[in-house]
């Protein structure tokens, strides 16, 4: 009775582990993919005020024009690229819905989408639901950076799109300008779409975030995915932004309006506040993330675990290959023996095997306690 593609979907390993924690008293939870800060007060007040003012109906399908203008100004001011609020920006229900609407707009049965891996686990199921196929670009042996030559070798007549996610979930790596230049050169040579999920751009701690959108030559091929979930600690408000050239966004808008009508109006009002008066909120949060990341990296290195230095996002992705046990078993044992929950690297495709993902979206005290327990666990394994 069930659609076979839906039937084949698996519950992500992140969730499987998060669910197990409920049964482990006193667990340290390193699986969380959302900021541990509250949404800033003025954003919350804007949302409450919208409700009190009865701004609780539908908005324009693409989102409030005032919000689309605020999105355009934010990217223009900070990154110096421009999208037309009238025709090139859609406010979505979190970045997730934007990603799904774009896939459903461009993918036909049998198309291929290239994903550098290890990578966030939500793209593949959405691609499969469209009847398209994922082709992975291994980055595990290139410090989690996509090799332009390898990318080009994977492009075939079936390739419809390449998706990038930098700063990366789960590795925390970012793309530096020189590499971005090379990747853009590859993509310009081929008739394919580029989807860039830059939701962690505001959580960049060392180096600079360089966006695919800053290449005018790519504009006609590019979809840019963004949102406020991570930057402003607004995961539950469900506000994302999908951007792209007008001639493609008119089709994305149809898919979006049939599956959602529009994003929540009070959340959109709150988002205007976030992008106008609270632009510095991520700067404050980053001060804490940066300290925690440095601490976590030092502790892992002291334990003898190899780590590619992350520059952004909320995660660190050490190798546990030296213990010669699958990352799923490592994580299960760690949870049961030391009450620490991490996500096995295999949850981020087979190319994540041999690693674990630790989220430092938790207080310094929790981070310290978890690292102490992990250290004891690693000592026992040696
Ligand atoms: C890379 C990446 N993209 C998108 C999302 C989903 O974002 P949203 O909550 O805005 O739908 C996440 C959530 O963890 C993510 O890590």
Short mmCIF file of C-alpha atoms and ligand atoms in Angstrom, two decimals:
data_model
loop_
_atom_site.label_atom_id
_atom_site.label_comp_id
_atom_site.label_asym_id
_atom_site.label_seq_id
_atom_site.Cartn_x
_atom_site.Cartn_y
_atom_site.Cartn_z
CA UNK A 1 0.00 0.00 0.00
CA UNK A 2 2.92 2.34 0.64
CA UNK A 3 4.91 4.09 -2.07
CA UNK A 4 7.98 1.92 -2.48
CA UNK A 5 10.38 4.85 -2.35
CA UNK A 6 8.88 6.04 0.94
CA UNK A 7 8.88 2.51 2.30
CA UNK A 8 12.61 2.21 1.69
CA UNK A 9 13.48 5.35 3.64
CA UNK A 10 15.48 4.70 6.81
CA UNK A 11 15.35 6.64 10.07
CA UNK A 12 18.63 8.61 10.12
CA UNK A 13 21.34 7.35 12.46
CA UNK A 14 21.43 10.77 14.14
CA UNK A 15 17.84 10.23 15.27
CA UNK A 16 18.46 6.61 16.22
CA UNK A 17 21.16 7.72 18.62
CA UNK A 18 19.29 10.75 19.89
CA UNK A 19 16.33 8.46 20.68
CA UNK A 20 18.49 5.99 22.63
CA UNK A 21 19.71 8.75 24.94
CA UNK A 22 16.30 8.97 26.58
CA UNK A 23 16.96 5.56 28.15
CA UNK A 24 20.41 6.47 29.42
CA UNK A 25 20.30 8.45 32.67
CA UNK A 26 22.98 11.12 33.02
CA UNK A 27 23.93 10.94 29.34
CA UNK A 28 26.12 13.58 27.74
CA UNK A 29 24.49 14.41 24.45
CA UNK A 30 26.91 15.29 21.67
CA UNK A 31 24.42 14.49 18.89
CA UNK A 32 22.58 17.79 18.83
CA UNK A 33 22.57 19.74 15.57
CA UNK A 34 21.01 22.87 16.90
CA UNK A 35 22.49 25.85 18.76
CA UNK A 36 22.16 25.68 22.54
CA UNK A 37 21.39 29.41 22.80
CA UNK A 38 17.92 30.90 23.11
CA UNK A 39 16.57 32.83 20.14
CA UNK A 40 17.51 36.48 20.90
CA UNK A 41 14.81 38.34 22.83
CA UNK A 42 13.95 41.00 20.25
CA UNK A 43 13.32 38.27 17.65
CA UNK A 44 11.02 36.45 20.05
CA UNK A 45 9.20 39.71 20.81
CA UNK A 46 8.71 40.38 17.08
CA UNK A 47 7.13 36.94 16.73
CA UNK A 48 4.87 37.40 19.77
CA UNK A 49 3.90 40.89 18.59
CA UNK A 50 2.95 39.50 15.18
CA UNK A 51 0.61 37.01 16.85
CA UNK A 52 -0.91 39.67 19.10
CA UNK A 53 -1.45 41.90 16.05
CA UNK A 54 -3.32 39.05 14.39
CA UNK A 55 -0.68 38.63 11.73
CA UNK A 56 -1.52 34.97 11.70
CA UNK A 57 -2.78 34.38 8.18
CA UNK A 58 -1.11 33.39 4.94
CA UNK A 59 1.49 35.60 3.33
CA UNK A 60 2.45 35.89 -0.32
CA UNK A 61 3.54 32.41 -1.45
CA UNK A 62 7.15 33.55 -1.82
CA UNK A 63 7.04 35.13 1.65
CA UNK A 64 6.56 38.71 2.81
CA UNK A 65 8.19 41.11 0.38
CA UNK A 66 9.65 43.00 3.35
CA UNK A 67 11.40 39.81 4.48
CA UNK A 68 12.64 39.01 0.99
CA UNK A 69 14.03 42.54 0.84
CA UNK A 70 15.71 42.02 4.22
CA UNK A 71 17.24 38.76 2.93
CA UNK A 72 18.53 40.51 -0.21
CA UNK A 73 20.02 43.39 1.82
CA UNK A 74 21.71 41.02 4.24
CA UNK A 75 23.56 39.16 1.49
CA UNK A 76 24.31 42.34 -0.44
CA UNK A 77 25.77 44.08 2.63
CA UNK A 78 27.72 41.15 3.98
CA UNK A 79 28.77 39.19 0.89
CA UNK A 80 28.22 41.71 -1.94
CA UNK A 81 26.06 39.55 -4.18
CA UNK A 82 22.51 40.35 -5.12
CA UNK A 83 19.25 38.51 -5.57
CA UNK A 84 16.06 40.23 -6.69
CA UNK A 85 13.50 40.06 -3.84
CA UNK A 86 10.63 40.07 -6.33
CA UNK A 87 11.69 37.14 -8.48
CA UNK A 88 14.74 35.34 -7.08
CA UNK A 89 14.05 34.69 -3.37
CA UNK A 90 11.54 32.35 -1.72
CA UNK A 91 11.03 32.10 2.03
CA UNK A 92 10.71 28.41 2.86
CA UNK A 93 9.82 26.25 5.88
CA UNK A 94 13.40 25.92 7.03
CA UNK A 95 16.24 25.21 4.65
CA UNK A 96 14.92 21.63 4.45
CA UNK A 97 11.81 22.55 2.52
CA UNK A 98 13.84 24.75 0.18
CA UNK A 99 16.16 21.84 -0.59
CA UNK A 100 13.23 19.50 -1.19
CA UNK A 101 11.36 22.00 -3.39
CA UNK A 102 14.47 22.56 -5.50
CA UNK A 103 15.09 18.84 -5.95
CA UNK A 104 11.48 18.31 -6.92
CA UNK A 105 11.67 21.19 -9.37
CA UNK A 106 14.75 20.01 -11.26
CA UNK A 107 15.03 16.22 -10.91
CA UNK A 108 13.58 13.66 -13.28
CA UNK A 109 13.69 9.88 -12.86
CA UNK A 110 17.18 8.60 -13.59
CA UNK A 111 18.98 11.93 -13.11
CA UNK A 112 22.15 11.93 -11.05
CA UNK A 113 23.17 14.33 -8.29
CA UNK A 114 26.78 14.48 -7.13
CA UNK A 115 27.33 14.92 -3.38
CA UNK A 116 30.76 15.34 -1.79
CA UNK A 117 30.80 12.90 1.13
CA UNK A 118 30.76 12.47 4.09
CA UNK A 119 27.70 14.74 4.06
CA UNK A 120 24.51 15.64 5.94
CA UNK A 121 22.13 12.72 5.69
CA UNK A 122 18.95 14.45 4.53
CA UNK A 123 19.82 15.05 0.89
CA UNK A 124 20.00 11.45 -0.34
CA UNK A 125 16.47 10.40 0.73
CA UNK A 126 14.97 13.50 -0.89
CA UNK A 127 16.85 12.76 -4.12
CA UNK A 128 15.65 9.13 -4.05
CA UNK A 129 12.06 10.24 -3.54
CA UNK A 130 12.38 12.04 -6.89
CA UNK A 131 13.53 8.81 -8.53
CA UNK A 132 17.02 10.25 -9.04
CA UNK A 133 20.35 8.74 -8.07
CA UNK A 134 23.15 9.95 -5.82
CA UNK A 135 26.76 9.77 -6.94
CA UNK A 136 29.25 10.35 -4.14
CA UNK A 137 32.44 12.31 -4.46
CA UNK A 138 34.79 10.91 -1.83
CA UNK A 139 36.44 13.61 0.30
CA UNK A 140 37.49 11.36 3.19
CA UNK A 141 41.03 11.06 1.84
CA UNK A 142 41.36 14.72 0.79
CA UNK A 143 40.87 16.35 4.20
CA UNK A 144 37.11 16.54 3.48
CA UNK A 145 37.65 18.94 0.58
CA UNK A 146 36.18 18.10 -2.84
CA UNK A 147 38.84 17.49 -5.48
CA UNK A 148 37.96 19.39 -8.69
CA UNK A 149 39.50 16.64 -10.85
CA UNK A 150 37.58 13.94 -9.07
CA UNK A 151 34.41 16.00 -9.43
CA UNK A 152 34.90 16.41 -13.15
CA UNK A 153 35.53 12.69 -13.59
CA UNK A 154 32.11 11.92 -12.07
CA UNK A 155 30.13 14.21 -14.37
CA UNK A 156 28.18 12.32 -17.05
CA UNK A 157 25.30 13.12 -19.39
CA UNK A 158 22.99 12.03 -16.55
CA UNK A 159 24.37 14.51 -14.01
CA UNK A 160 21.71 17.10 -13.25
CA UNK A 161 23.26 18.83 -10.24
CA UNK A 162 26.14 19.00 -7.81
CA UNK A 163 25.31 19.85 -4.22
CA UNK A 164 27.80 21.42 -1.83
CA UNK A 165 27.42 22.07 1.89
CA UNK A 166 30.15 24.30 3.33
CA UNK A 167 30.77 24.97 6.20
CA UNK A 168 30.15 21.26 6.32
CA UNK A 169 27.91 19.14 8.44
CA UNK A 170 29.48 16.83 9.68
CA UNK A 171 33.14 17.79 9.18
CA UNK A 172 33.18 21.55 9.85
CA UNK A 173 35.44 22.19 6.85
CA UNK A 174 35.01 25.31 4.72
CA UNK A 175 35.89 26.02 1.08
CA UNK A 176 38.70 28.50 0.59
CA UNK A 177 38.61 30.90 -2.33
CA UNK A 178 41.33 29.15 -4.36
CA UNK A 179 39.50 25.80 -4.26
CA UNK A 180 36.17 27.50 -4.91
CA UNK A 181 37.65 29.11 -8.04
CA UNK A 182 38.66 25.67 -9.32
CA UNK A 183 35.29 24.08 -8.54
CA UNK A 184 33.44 26.94 -10.23
CA UNK A 185 35.63 26.51 -13.32
CA UNK A 186 34.59 22.83 -13.49
CA UNK A 187 30.91 23.64 -13.14
CA UNK A 188 31.04 26.38 -15.77
CA UNK A 189 32.26 23.82 -18.27
CA UNK A 190 29.14 21.68 -17.79
CA UNK A 191 25.42 22.22 -18.19
CA UNK A 192 24.35 21.34 -14.68
CA UNK A 193 22.85 22.94 -11.62
CA UNK A 194 24.83 23.78 -8.53
CA UNK A 195 23.00 23.68 -5.21
CA UNK A 196 24.92 25.28 -2.39
CA UNK A 197 23.63 24.77 1.15
CA UNK A 198 25.39 27.53 3.06
CA UNK A 199 23.23 27.39 6.18
CA UNK A 200 26.30 27.43 8.44
CA UNK A 201 27.99 30.41 6.75
CA UNK A 202 27.46 32.64 9.78
CA UNK A 203 29.12 30.00 11.95
CA UNK A 204 32.59 30.37 10.45
CA UNK A 205 35.34 30.69 13.04
CA UNK A 206 38.58 30.78 11.12
CA UNK A 207 39.10 31.88 7.54
CA UNK A 208 36.32 33.52 5.60
CA UNK A 209 33.12 32.12 4.22
CA UNK A 210 33.22 32.35 0.41
CA UNK A 211 29.89 31.83 -1.30
CA UNK A 212 29.24 30.24 -4.68
CA UNK A 213 26.84 33.16 -5.16
CA UNK A 214 29.75 35.58 -5.41
CA UNK A 215 30.57 34.20 -8.89
CA UNK A 216 28.38 36.06 -11.43
CA UNK A 217 29.37 33.51 -14.08
CA UNK A 218 27.61 30.78 -12.10
CA UNK A 219 24.45 32.72 -11.39
CA UNK A 220 22.29 31.05 -14.03
CA UNK A 221 23.14 27.56 -12.71
CA UNK A 222 23.08 28.20 -8.98
CA UNK A 223 20.56 27.61 -6.22
CA UNK A 224 21.62 29.05 -2.88
CA UNK A 225 20.11 27.55 0.27
CA UNK A 226 20.14 29.45 3.52
CA UNK A 227 18.13 30.15 6.65
CA UNK A 228 18.04 31.30 10.24
CA UNK A 229 17.97 27.94 12.02
CA UNK A 230 21.66 27.92 12.89
CA UNK A 231 22.77 31.56 12.66
CA UNK A 232 20.06 32.90 14.97
CA UNK A 233 19.23 29.75 16.90
CA UNK A 234 15.80 29.56 15.31
CA UNK A 235 15.44 25.88 14.40
CA UNK A 236 11.84 25.68 15.58
CA UNK A 237 10.69 28.82 13.78
CA UNK A 238 11.21 27.09 10.42
CA UNK A 239 12.56 29.88 8.26
CA UNK A 240 14.77 29.16 5.29
CA UNK A 241 15.66 30.99 2.09
CA UNK A 242 15.89 29.51 -1.40
CA UNK A 243 17.55 31.73 -3.99
CA UNK A 244 18.25 31.31 -7.67
CA UNK A 245 17.73 32.90 -11.09
CA UNK A 246 14.19 34.06 -11.86
CA UNK A 247 13.64 31.60 -14.71
CA UNK A 248 14.16 28.64 -12.34
CA UNK A 249 12.68 30.17 -9.19
CA UNK A 250 9.31 30.65 -10.91
CA UNK A 251 9.09 26.83 -11.06
CA UNK A 252 10.41 26.31 -7.52
CA UNK A 253 7.69 28.70 -6.35
CA UNK A 254 4.98 26.45 -7.82
CA UNK A 255 6.33 23.39 -6.01
CA UNK A 256 6.68 25.39 -2.78
CA UNK A 257 3.18 26.85 -2.95
CA UNK A 258 1.56 23.48 -3.52
CA UNK A 259 3.39 21.80 -0.65
CA UNK A 260 3.36 24.67 1.90
CA UNK A 261 1.44 27.70 0.60
CA UNK A 262 3.90 29.85 2.56
CA UNK A 263 6.17 29.91 5.61
CA UNK A 264 4.60 30.73 8.99
CA UNK A 265 3.73 34.43 9.09
CA UNK A 266 4.72 35.17 12.73
CA UNK A 267 8.03 33.44 12.04
CA UNK A 268 8.52 35.63 8.99
CA UNK A 269 7.93 38.75 11.12
CA UNK A 270 10.51 37.46 13.60
CA UNK A 271 12.90 36.80 10.72
CA UNK A 272 12.70 40.44 9.60
CA UNK A 273 13.89 41.45 13.07
CA UNK A 274 16.70 38.87 12.91
CA UNK A 275 18.00 40.20 9.59
CA UNK A 276 17.66 43.89 10.39
CA UNK A 277 18.34 44.54 14.08
CA UNK A 278 19.98 41.27 15.11
CA UNK A 279 22.60 40.74 12.46
CA UNK A 280 25.27 40.45 15.14
CA UNK A 281 23.58 37.63 17.06
CA UNK A 282 25.78 34.96 15.44
CA UNK A 283 28.92 36.97 16.23
CA UNK A 284 28.14 36.69 19.94
CA UNK A 285 27.32 32.97 19.76
CA UNK A 286 30.46 32.33 17.73
CA UNK A 287 32.64 33.59 20.58
CA UNK A 288 31.44 30.61 22.63
CA UNK A 289 31.56 28.11 19.76
CA UNK A 290 35.11 29.10 18.97
CA UNK A 291 36.28 28.47 22.55
CA UNK A 292 34.47 25.13 22.69
CA UNK A 293 35.86 24.03 19.34
CA UNK A 294 39.43 24.86 20.39
CA UNK A 295 38.90 22.98 23.65
CA UNK A 296 37.37 19.92 21.96
CA UNK A 297 40.09 19.80 19.33
CA UNK A 298 42.83 19.96 21.96
CA UNK A 299 41.23 17.23 24.05
CA UNK A 300 40.77 14.92 21.06
CA UNK A 301 44.34 15.50 19.93
CA UNK A 302 45.61 14.81 23.45
CA UNK A 303 43.67 11.51 23.38
CA UNK A 304 45.57 10.60 20.23
CA UNK A 305 42.61 10.95 17.86
CA UNK A 306 43.31 12.47 14.44
CA UNK A 307 41.15 15.47 13.55
CA UNK A 308 40.99 17.59 10.41
CA UNK A 309 40.72 21.09 11.84
CA UNK A 310 37.15 22.37 11.43
CA UNK A 311 36.62 26.04 10.56
CA UNK A 312 32.87 26.29 10.95
CA UNK A 313 29.45 24.70 11.66
CA UNK A 314 28.85 23.09 15.07
CA UNK A 315 30.77 19.86 14.72
CA UNK A 316 34.12 18.15 15.01
CA UNK A 317 34.71 14.85 13.21
CA UNK A 318 37.62 12.85 14.68
CA UNK A 319 38.85 9.58 13.23
CA UNK A 320 38.38 6.42 15.30
CA UNK A 321 39.85 4.18 12.59
CA UNK A 322 42.75 3.13 14.78
CA UNK A 323 40.39 1.11 17.02
CA UNK A 324 39.34 -1.10 14.13
CA UNK A 325 35.69 -1.22 15.03
CA UNK A 326 32.83 0.15 12.92
CA UNK A 327 31.85 3.67 13.93
CA UNK A 328 28.31 2.48 14.70
CA UNK A 329 29.67 -0.06 17.20
CA UNK A 330 32.08 2.51 18.64
CA UNK A 331 29.20 4.93 19.25
CA UNK A 332 26.94 2.21 20.70
CA UNK A 333 29.64 1.01 23.10
CA UNK A 334 30.48 4.58 24.11
CA UNK A 335 26.83 5.26 24.88
CA UNK A 336 26.32 2.10 26.91
CA UNK A 337 29.64 2.09 28.76
CA UNK A 338 30.23 5.81 29.36
CA UNK A 339 26.85 7.40 28.67
CA UNK A 340 28.15 9.67 25.91
CA UNK A 341 26.10 9.99 22.73
CA UNK A 342 27.89 10.83 19.48
CA UNK A 343 26.79 10.20 15.91
CA UNK A 344 28.64 7.43 14.05
CA UNK A 345 30.32 8.69 10.90
CA UNK A 346 28.48 6.03 8.89
CA UNK A 347 25.36 8.18 9.43
CA UNK A 348 26.91 10.55 6.90
CA UNK A 349 27.31 7.98 4.12
CA UNK A 350 29.82 5.18 3.83
CA UNK A 351 32.57 7.79 3.37
CA UNK A 352 32.04 8.84 6.99
CA UNK A 353 32.88 5.33 8.19
CA UNK A 354 35.78 5.40 10.66
CA UNK A 355 34.79 8.78 12.13
CA UNK A 356 32.40 10.07 14.79
CA UNK A 357 30.59 13.39 14.84
CA UNK A 358 30.70 15.40 18.04
CA UNK A 359 28.48 18.46 18.32
CA UNK A 360 29.76 21.20 20.60
CA UNK A 361 26.38 22.91 20.75
CA UNK A 362 26.42 22.39 24.51
CA UNK A 363 27.84 24.22 27.54
CA UNK A 364 31.55 24.13 28.31
CA UNK A 365 30.81 22.08 31.45
CA UNK A 366 28.94 19.45 29.44
CA UNK A 367 31.69 19.44 26.83
CA UNK A 368 34.35 18.91 29.49
CA UNK A 369 32.41 16.10 31.17
CA UNK A 370 31.82 14.36 27.83
CA UNK A 371 35.48 14.67 26.84
CA UNK A 372 36.57 13.22 30.21
CA UNK A 373 34.31 10.22 29.64
CA UNK A 374 35.43 9.81 26.04
CA UNK A 375 39.05 9.89 27.18
CA UNK A 376 38.40 7.13 29.72
CA UNK A 377 36.63 5.11 27.00
CA UNK A 378 39.51 5.53 24.57
CA UNK A 379 41.99 4.49 27.30
CA UNK A 380 39.96 1.30 27.89
CA UNK A 381 40.04 0.52 24.16
CA UNK A 382 43.80 0.96 23.80
C1 LIG B 1 23.62 21.17 6.27
C2 LIG B 1 22.23 21.34 6.75
N1 LIG B 1 21.31 21.83 5.89
C3 LIG B 1 20.04 22.00 6.27
C4 LIG B 1 19.62 21.70 7.56
C5 LIG B 1 18.18 21.89 7.92
O1 LIG B 1 17.94 23.22 8.26
P1 LIG B 1 16.49 23.71 8.67
O2 LIG B 1 16.31 23.42 10.12
O3 LIG B 1 16.52 25.20 8.40
O4 LIG B 1 15.52 23.02 7.83
C6 LIG B 1 20.55 21.20 8.48
C7 LIG B 1 20.13 20.83 9.84
O5 LIG B 1 20.84 20.26 10.62
C8 LIG B 1 21.88 21.04 8.06
O6 LIG B 1 22.82 20.56 8.90
#
